[in-house]
Short mmCIF file of C-alpha atoms in Angstrom, two decimals:
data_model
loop_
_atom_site.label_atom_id
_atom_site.label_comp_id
_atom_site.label_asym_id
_atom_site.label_seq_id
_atom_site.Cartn_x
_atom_site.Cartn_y
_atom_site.Cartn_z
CA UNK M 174 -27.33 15.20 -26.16
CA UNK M 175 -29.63 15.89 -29.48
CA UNK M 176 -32.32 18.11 -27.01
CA UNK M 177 -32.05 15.51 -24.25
CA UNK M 178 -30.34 16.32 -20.78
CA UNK M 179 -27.39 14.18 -19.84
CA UNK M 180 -27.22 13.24 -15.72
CA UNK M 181 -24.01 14.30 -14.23
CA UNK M 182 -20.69 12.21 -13.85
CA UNK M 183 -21.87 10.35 -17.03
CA UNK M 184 -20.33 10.01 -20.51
CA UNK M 185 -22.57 11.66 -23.24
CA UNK M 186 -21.27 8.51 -25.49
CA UNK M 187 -21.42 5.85 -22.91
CA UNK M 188 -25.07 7.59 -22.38
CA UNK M 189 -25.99 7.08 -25.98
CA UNK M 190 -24.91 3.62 -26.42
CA UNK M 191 -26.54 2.49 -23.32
CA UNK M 192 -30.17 3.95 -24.82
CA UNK M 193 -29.41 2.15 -28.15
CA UNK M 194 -28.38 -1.05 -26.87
CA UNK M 195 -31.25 -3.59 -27.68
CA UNK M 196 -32.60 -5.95 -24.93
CA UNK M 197 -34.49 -9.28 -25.48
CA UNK M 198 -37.33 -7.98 -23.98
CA UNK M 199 -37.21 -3.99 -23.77
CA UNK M 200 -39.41 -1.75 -21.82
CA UNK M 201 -41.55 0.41 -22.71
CA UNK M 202 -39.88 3.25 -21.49
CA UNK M 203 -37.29 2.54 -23.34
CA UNK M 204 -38.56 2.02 -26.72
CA UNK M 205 -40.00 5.58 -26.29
CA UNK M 206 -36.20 6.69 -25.54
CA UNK M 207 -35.15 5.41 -28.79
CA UNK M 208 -38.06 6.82 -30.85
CA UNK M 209 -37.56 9.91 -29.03
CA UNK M 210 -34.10 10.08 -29.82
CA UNK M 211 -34.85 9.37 -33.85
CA UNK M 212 -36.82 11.71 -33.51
CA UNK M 213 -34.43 14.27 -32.41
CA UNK M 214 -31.64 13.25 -34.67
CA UNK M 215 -34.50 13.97 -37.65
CA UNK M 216 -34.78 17.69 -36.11
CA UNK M 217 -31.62 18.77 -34.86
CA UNK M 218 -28.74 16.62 -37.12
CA UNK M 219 -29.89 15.33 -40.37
CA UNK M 220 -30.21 18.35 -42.72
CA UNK M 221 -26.63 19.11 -41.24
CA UNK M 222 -24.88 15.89 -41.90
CA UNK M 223 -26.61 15.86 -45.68
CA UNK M 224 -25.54 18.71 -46.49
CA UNK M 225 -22.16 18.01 -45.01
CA UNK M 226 -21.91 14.89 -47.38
CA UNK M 227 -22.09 16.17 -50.66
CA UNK M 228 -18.71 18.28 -49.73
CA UNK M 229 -16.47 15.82 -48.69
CA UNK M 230 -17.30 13.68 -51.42
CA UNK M 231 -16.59 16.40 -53.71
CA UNK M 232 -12.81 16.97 -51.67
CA UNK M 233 -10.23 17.43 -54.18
CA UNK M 234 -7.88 16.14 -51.87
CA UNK M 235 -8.15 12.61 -50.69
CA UNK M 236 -7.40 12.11 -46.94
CA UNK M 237 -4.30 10.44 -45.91
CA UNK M 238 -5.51 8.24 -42.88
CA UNK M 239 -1.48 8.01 -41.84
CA UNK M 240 -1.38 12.41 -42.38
CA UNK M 241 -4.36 12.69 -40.08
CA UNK M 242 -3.20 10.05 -37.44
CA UNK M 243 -0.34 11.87 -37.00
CA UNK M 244 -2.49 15.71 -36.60
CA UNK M 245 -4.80 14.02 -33.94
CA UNK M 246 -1.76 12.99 -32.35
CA UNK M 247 -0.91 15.22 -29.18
CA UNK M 248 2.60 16.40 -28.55
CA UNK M 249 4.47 15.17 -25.84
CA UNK M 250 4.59 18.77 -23.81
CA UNK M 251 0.40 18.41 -24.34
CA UNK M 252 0.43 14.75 -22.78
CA UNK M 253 2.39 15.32 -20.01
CA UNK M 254 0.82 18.59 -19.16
CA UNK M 255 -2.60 16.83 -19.36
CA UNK M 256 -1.57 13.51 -17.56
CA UNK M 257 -0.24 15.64 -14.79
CA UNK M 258 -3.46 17.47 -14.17
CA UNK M 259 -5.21 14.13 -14.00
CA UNK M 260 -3.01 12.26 -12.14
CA UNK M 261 -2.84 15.14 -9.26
CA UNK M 262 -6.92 15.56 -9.05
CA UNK M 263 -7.08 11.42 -8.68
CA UNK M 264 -4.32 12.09 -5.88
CA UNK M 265 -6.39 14.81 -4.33
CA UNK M 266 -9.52 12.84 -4.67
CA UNK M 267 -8.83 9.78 -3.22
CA UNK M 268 -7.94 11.49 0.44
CA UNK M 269 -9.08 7.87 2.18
CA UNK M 270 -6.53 6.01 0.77
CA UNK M 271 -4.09 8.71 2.09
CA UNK M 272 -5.10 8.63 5.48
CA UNK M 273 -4.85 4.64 5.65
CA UNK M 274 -1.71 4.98 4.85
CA UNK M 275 -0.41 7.56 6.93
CA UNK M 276 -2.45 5.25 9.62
CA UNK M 277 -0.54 2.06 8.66
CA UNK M 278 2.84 4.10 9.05
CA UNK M 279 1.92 5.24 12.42
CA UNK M 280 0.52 2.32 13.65
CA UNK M 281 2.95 -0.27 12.68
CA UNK M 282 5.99 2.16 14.09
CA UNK M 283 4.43 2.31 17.36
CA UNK M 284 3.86 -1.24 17.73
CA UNK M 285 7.86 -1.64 16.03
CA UNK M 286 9.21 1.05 18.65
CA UNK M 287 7.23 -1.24 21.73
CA UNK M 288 8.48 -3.91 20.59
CA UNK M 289 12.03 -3.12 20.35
CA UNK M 290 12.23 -0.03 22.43
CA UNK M 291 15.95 1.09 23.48
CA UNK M 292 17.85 -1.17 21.85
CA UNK M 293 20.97 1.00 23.07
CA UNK M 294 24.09 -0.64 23.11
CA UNK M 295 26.21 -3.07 22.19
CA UNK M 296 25.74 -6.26 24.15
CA UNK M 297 24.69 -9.77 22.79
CA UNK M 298 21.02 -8.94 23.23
CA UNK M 299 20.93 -5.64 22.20
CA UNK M 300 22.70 -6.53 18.60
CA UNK M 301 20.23 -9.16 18.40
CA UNK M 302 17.60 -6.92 18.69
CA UNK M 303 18.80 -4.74 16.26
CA UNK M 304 19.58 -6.90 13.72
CA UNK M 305 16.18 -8.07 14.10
CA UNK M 306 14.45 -4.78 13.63
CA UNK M 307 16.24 -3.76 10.70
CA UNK M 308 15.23 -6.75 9.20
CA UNK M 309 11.96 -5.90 10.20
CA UNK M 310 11.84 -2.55 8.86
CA UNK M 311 12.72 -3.80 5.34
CA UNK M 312 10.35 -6.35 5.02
CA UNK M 313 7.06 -4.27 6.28
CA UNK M 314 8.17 -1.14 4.05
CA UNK M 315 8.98 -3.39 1.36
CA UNK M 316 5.60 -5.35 1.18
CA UNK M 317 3.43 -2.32 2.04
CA UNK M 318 4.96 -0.42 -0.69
CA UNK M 319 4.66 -2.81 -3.36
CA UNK M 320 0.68 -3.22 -2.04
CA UNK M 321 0.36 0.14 -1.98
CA UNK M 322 0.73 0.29 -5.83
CA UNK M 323 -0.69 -2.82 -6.91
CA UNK M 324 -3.93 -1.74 -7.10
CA UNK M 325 -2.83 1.04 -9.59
CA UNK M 326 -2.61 -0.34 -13.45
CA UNK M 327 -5.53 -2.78 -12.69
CA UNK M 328 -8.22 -0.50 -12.24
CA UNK M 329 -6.83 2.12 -15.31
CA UNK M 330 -6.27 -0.75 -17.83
CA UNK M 331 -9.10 -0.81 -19.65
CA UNK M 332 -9.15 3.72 -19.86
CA UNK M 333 -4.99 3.31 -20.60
CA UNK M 334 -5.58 0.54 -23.18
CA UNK M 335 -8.68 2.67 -24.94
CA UNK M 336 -6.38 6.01 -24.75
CA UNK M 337 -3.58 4.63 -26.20
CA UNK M 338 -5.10 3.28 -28.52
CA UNK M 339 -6.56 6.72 -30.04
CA UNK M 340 -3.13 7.98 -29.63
CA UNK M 341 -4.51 10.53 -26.54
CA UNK M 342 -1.02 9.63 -24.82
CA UNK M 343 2.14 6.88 -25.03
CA UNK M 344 3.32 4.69 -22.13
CA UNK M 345 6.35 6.92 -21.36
CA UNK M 346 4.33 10.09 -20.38
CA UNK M 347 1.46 7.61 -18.31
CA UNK M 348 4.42 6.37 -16.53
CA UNK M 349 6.35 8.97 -15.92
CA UNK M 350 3.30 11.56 -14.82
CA UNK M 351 2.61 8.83 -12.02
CA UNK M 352 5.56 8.73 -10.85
CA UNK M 353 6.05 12.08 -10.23
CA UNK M 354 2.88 12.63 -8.91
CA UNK M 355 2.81 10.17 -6.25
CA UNK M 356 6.97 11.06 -5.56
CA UNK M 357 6.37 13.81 -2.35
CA UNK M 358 3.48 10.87 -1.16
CA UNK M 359 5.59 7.79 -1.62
CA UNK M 360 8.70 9.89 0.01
CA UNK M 361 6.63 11.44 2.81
CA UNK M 362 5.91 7.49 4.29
CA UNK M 363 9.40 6.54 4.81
CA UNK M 364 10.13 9.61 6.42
CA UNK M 365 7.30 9.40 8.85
CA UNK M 366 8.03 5.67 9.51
CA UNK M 367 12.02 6.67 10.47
CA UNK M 368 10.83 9.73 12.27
CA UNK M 369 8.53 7.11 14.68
CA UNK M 370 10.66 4.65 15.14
CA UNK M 371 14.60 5.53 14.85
CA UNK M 372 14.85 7.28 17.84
CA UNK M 373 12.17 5.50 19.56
CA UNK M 374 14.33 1.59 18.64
CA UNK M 375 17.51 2.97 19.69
CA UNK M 376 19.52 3.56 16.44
CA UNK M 377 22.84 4.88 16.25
CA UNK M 378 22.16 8.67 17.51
CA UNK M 379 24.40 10.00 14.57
CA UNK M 380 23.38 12.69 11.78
CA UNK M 381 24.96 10.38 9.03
CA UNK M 382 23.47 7.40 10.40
CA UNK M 383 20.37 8.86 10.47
CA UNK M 384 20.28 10.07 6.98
CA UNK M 385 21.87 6.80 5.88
CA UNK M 386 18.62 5.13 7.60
CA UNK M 387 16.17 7.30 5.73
CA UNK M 388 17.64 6.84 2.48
CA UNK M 389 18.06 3.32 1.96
CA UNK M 390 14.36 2.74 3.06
CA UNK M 391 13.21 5.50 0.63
CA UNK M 392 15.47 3.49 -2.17
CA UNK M 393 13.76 0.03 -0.50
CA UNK M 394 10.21 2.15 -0.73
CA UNK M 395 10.82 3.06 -4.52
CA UNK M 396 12.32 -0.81 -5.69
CA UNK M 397 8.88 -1.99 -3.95
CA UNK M 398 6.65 0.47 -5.77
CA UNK M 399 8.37 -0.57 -9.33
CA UNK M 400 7.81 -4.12 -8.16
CA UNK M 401 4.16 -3.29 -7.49
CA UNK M 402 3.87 -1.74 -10.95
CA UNK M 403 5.19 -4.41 -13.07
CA UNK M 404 3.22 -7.33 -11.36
CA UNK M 405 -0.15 -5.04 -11.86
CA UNK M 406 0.58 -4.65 -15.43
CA UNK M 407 1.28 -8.15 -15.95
CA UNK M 408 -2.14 -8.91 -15.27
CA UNK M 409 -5.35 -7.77 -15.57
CA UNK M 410 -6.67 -9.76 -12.25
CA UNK M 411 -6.16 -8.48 -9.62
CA UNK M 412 -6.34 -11.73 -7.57
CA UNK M 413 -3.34 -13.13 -9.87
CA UNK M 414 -1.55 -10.09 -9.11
CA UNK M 415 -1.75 -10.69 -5.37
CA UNK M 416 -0.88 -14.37 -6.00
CA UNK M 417 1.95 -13.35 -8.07
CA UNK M 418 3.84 -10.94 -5.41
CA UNK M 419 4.85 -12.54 -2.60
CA UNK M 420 6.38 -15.59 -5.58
CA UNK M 421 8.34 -12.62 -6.16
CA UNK M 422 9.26 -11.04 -2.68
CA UNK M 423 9.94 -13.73 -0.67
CA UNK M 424 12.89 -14.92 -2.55
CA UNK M 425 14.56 -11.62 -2.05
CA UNK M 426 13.79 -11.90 1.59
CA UNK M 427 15.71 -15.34 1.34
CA UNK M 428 18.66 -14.58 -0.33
CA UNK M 429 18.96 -11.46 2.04
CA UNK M 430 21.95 -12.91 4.46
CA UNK M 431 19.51 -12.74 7.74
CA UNK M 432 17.33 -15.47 7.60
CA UNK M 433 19.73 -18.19 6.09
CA UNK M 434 23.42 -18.27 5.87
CA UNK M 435 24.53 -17.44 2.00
CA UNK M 436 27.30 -19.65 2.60
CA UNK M 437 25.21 -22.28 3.15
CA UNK M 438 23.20 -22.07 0.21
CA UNK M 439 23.83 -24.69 -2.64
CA UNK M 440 26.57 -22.58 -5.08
CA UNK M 441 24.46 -22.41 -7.88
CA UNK M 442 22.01 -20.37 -6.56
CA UNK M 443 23.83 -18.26 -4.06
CA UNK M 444 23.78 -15.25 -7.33
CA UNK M 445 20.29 -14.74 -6.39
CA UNK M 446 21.59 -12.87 -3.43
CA UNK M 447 22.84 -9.90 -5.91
CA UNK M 448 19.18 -9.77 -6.66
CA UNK M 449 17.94 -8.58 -3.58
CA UNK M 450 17.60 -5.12 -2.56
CA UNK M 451 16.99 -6.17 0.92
CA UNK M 452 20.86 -7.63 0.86
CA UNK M 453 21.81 -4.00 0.14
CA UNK M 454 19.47 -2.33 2.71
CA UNK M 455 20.72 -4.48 5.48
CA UNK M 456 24.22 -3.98 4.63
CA UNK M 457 24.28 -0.16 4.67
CA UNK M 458 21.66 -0.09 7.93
CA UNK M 459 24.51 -2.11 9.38
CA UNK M 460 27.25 -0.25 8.03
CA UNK M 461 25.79 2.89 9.40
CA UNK M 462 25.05 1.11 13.02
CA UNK M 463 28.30 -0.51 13.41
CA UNK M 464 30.95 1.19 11.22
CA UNK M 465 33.28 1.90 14.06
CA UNK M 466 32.76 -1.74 15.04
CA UNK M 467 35.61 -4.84 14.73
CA UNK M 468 34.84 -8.30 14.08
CA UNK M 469 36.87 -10.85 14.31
CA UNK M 470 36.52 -14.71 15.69
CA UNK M 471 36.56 -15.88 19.12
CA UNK M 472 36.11 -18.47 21.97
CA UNK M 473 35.36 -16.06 24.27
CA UNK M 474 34.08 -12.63 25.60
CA UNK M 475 35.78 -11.40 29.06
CA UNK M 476 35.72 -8.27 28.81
CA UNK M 477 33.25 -6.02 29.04
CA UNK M 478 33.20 -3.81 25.86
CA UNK M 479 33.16 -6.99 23.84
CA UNK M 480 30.00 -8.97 22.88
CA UNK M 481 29.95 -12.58 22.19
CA UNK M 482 28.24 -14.09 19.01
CA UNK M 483 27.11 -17.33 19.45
CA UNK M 484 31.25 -18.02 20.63
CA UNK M 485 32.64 -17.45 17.10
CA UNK M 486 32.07 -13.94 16.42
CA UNK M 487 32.91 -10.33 18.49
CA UNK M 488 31.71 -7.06 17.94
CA UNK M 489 33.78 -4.66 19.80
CA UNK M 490 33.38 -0.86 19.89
CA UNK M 491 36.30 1.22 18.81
CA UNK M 492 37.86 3.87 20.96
CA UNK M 493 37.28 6.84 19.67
CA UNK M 494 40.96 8.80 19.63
CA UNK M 495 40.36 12.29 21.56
#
């Protein structure tokens, strides 16, 4: 930087303003910076830039500021390529952040599969049970993947909002890079989470089941990670953020079915319930658990393939025809 050496990992701008910037009471040290600097710029720029002068005043052509925004523009091939690159080696870099998470997904399905282990079956405790840990599974992925993301716009705005703003790159391509990168490592969590615990619970032991599991909690993942996304760039604090999210989740937890009745809810706000993806994730980890199930109103359960529900409700397991 004009005959002086620039430290690493530092911006050769950000370097200059900071040895410019003018203190109340400067040192010193750096007053001799500055004059060094001068200095410099007398010996190394000056005669350039005068004799650059004369020329462009002299253009026959006057510039067109609109012309030239759109040359410095990049194409949209150039900022994804670029994004891409950028957001992989931030991916790459930030391995600790990786690890937690893998950590939370193993730790949390170990404590889910003691907690609930073989739930086989089809008696009054055991669909309790069950119904209880699905529940649980869509919560926890649901809050840990909006969390997981939250942190994301936050702590780019201020490089996003100077980028943009010089035209490097449009909101589409930021987005859309991200996204991408971070798919195979927002997918990959799900899977290891249903890997630990679906066997582990008790779940039906059925290939469609399974898959059924593993992609409504990857759909539950991704609705939590937009969540995430549009709280962070709602705000620049990240406190507010935080404050902000569970305003937003716990609604949707509400109007799921599980924890209060829909029926019971006041009619005018029982449309919330379309709202919530966890209403949706329930219903298909139940329609994959008990599809070959009947229910139908009772007084009582006799016999033995039948479970009573509270005395109103049956679930009784169909005979499958050989």
């Amino acid at each position: 930087m004009i005959g002086r050496a620039i430290p690493a990992y530092t911006n050769p701008a950000d370097r200059l303003i900071k040895m410019l910037h003018a203190k109340e009471k400067p040192d010193p040290q750096d007053i001799k910076a500055q004059n060094e600097l001068f200095e410099s710029y007398d010996k190394y720029i000056r005669a350039g830039i005068e004799n650059e002068i004369p020329k462009l005043m002299n253009a026959a052509e006057p510039l067109d500021a609109k012309k030239l925004a759109q040359q410095q523009q990049n194409t949209l091939y150039d900022q994804f390529v670029q994004l891409m690159n950028r957001a992989f080696k931030n991916l790459t870099r930030n391995v600790n952040f990786i690890i937690v998470r893998v950590g939370q997904m193993v730790i949390l399905g170990l404590i889910m599969m003691i907690l609930f282990w073989d739930t086989r079956g089809y008696d009054y405790n055991t669909v309790r049970d069950k119904n209880g840990a699905y529940c649980f599974v869509c919560v926890s992925q649901l809050m840990l993947s909006v969390q997981s993301v939250i942190l994301t716009f936050p702590l780019e705005r201020g490089l996003f909002l100077r980028e943009q703003a010089n035209r490097m790159y449009g909101v589409l391509p930021y987005y859309l890079t991200k996204t991408f990168v971070e798919m195979p490592y927002q997918l990959s969590m799900p899977v290891l989470f249903t890997l630990i615990v679906y066997w582990g619970v008790g779940f039906r032991n059925e290939a469609g089941s399974f898959f059924l599991f593993l992609g409504a909690l990857m759909l539950m993942v991704f609705f939590g990670n937009s969540i995430g996304i549009l709280v962070s760039s709602m705000f620049s604090n990240v406190r507010s953020a935080f404050a902000v999210v569970p305003m937003i989740i716990m609604p949707l937890i509400l109007f799921a079915g599980y924890i209060a009745n829909v029926n019971s809810i006041v009619f005018w706000m029982r449309w919330f319930q379309y709202l919530s993806p966890v209403r949706y994730t329930l219903e298909i980890f139940y329609r994959a658990e008990y599809r070959d199930c009947l229910l139908y109103t009772s007084d009582a359960a006799d016999d033995s393939l039948r479970v009573d529900l509270g005395g109103r409700r049956i679930i009784k397991k169909k005979k499958k025809k050989k």
